[in-house]
């Protein structure tokens, strides 16, 4: 399973990249706002900065909601860097725009997906990735991981090439559950990635190995 980081924070991207296990980055307008990146030009520059920090795909989201607007915006985003993936919302015009991007060789990430039916539409339009928001589904007392399993099953049955990108990850356990469910990618906050390292028995074991080495070697 590929690991993406879900942030527009450059320090966190740098820290995750330095681990050597990062495969890409996803952003959204809320994450850009959180970092105080405002103004169209600054936002575009920020995408280029991120693209130059990592070697994998970087999702950049359109803010238009009409077909023509999304196509124009997406063309501009895709021209910024070869690693840009145009993130398009799951709405009627979004699906039409994804089909246009697919036909014109531009990679897409269909975002704000909350059901298998929506994921099916994204795949039929040729989306490169589909983003089910599992944390937000859990927030509503449904089961986000179950949706991942369902989408993976449908895509496998029909051989769709769209990658299942589990988004809205809230914990390290979510990452493991998504891996079990067969997600192609999990996009995660840095804290959830770092949480995967932790196990008290690792700490206790290492302490003992080092103490025994010291005892034996002075
Ligand atoms: O990038 C989209 C998604 O990961 C958002 O997550 O935490 O705002 O539900 P969250």
Coordinates of C-alpha atoms in Angstrom, one line a residue, residues 6-78:
X6 CA -2.5 14.6 3.7
X7 CA -1.2 18.1 4.4
X8 CA 0.1 21.4 2.8
X9 CA 2.5 21.9 5.7
X10 CA 6.1 21.9 4.2
X11 CA 7.8 20.8 7.5
X12 CA 5.6 17.8 7.8
X13 CA 6.1 16.9 4.2
X14 CA 9.8 17.2 4.7
X15 CA 9.7 15.0 7.8
X16 CA 7.6 12.3 6.1
X17 CA 9.8 12.4 3.0
X18 CA 13.0 12.0 5.1
X19 CA 11.6 8.7 6.4
X20 CA 12.0 7.2 2.9
X21 CA 8.5 5.7 2.8
X22 CA 6.5 8.5 1.3
X23 CA 4.8 8.0 -2.0
X24 CA 2.9 11.2 -2.5
X25 CA 0.9 14.2 -1.1
X26 CA -2.7 15.2 -1.1
X27 CA -3.9 18.7 -0.3
X28 CA -7.3 20.4 -0.3
X29 CA -8.5 24.0 0.1
X30 CA -9.0 23.5 3.8
X31 CA -5.4 22.3 4.3
X32 CA -4.1 25.2 2.2
X33 CA -6.1 27.6 4.4
X34 CA -4.7 26.0 7.5
X35 CA -1.2 26.9 6.4
X36 CA -2.3 30.5 5.6
X37 CA -1.6 30.1 1.8
X38 CA -3.9 32.6 0.1
X39 CA -4.3 34.2 -3.3
X40 CA -4.3 32.2 -6.5
X41 CA -0.7 32.8 -7.4
X42 CA 0.6 31.8 -4.0
X43 CA -1.5 28.6 -4.0
X44 CA -0.1 27.6 -7.4
X45 CA 3.5 28.4 -6.2
X46 CA 2.9 26.2 -3.1
X47 CA 1.9 23.3 -5.3
X48 CA 5.1 23.6 -7.2
X49 CA 7.1 23.8 -4.0
X50 CA 5.5 20.6 -2.8
X51 CA 6.1 18.9 -6.1
X52 CA 9.8 19.7 -5.9
X53 CA 10.0 18.1 -2.4
X54 CA 8.6 14.7 -3.2
X55 CA 8.9 12.3 -6.2
X56 CA 5.3 11.0 -6.3
X57 CA 1.9 12.4 -7.2
X58 CA 0.6 15.6 -5.6
X59 CA -3.2 16.2 -5.6
X60 CA -4.2 19.8 -6.2
X61 CA -7.9 20.5 -5.9
X62 CA -10.0 22.6 -8.3
X63 CA -12.4 25.1 -6.7
X64 CA -14.7 25.5 -9.7
X65 CA -17.9 23.6 -9.6
X66 CA -19.0 23.8 -13.3
X67 CA -17.6 21.7 -16.1
X68 CA -15.9 24.4 -18.1
X69 CA -14.4 26.0 -15.0
X70 CA -13.0 22.7 -13.7
X71 CA -11.5 21.8 -17.1
X72 CA -9.8 25.2 -17.4
X73 CA -8.6 25.1 -13.8
X74 CA -7.4 21.5 -14.1
X75 CA -5.4 22.2 -17.3
X76 CA -3.6 25.1 -15.5
X77 CA -2.9 22.9 -12.4
X78 CA -1.7 20.0 -14.5

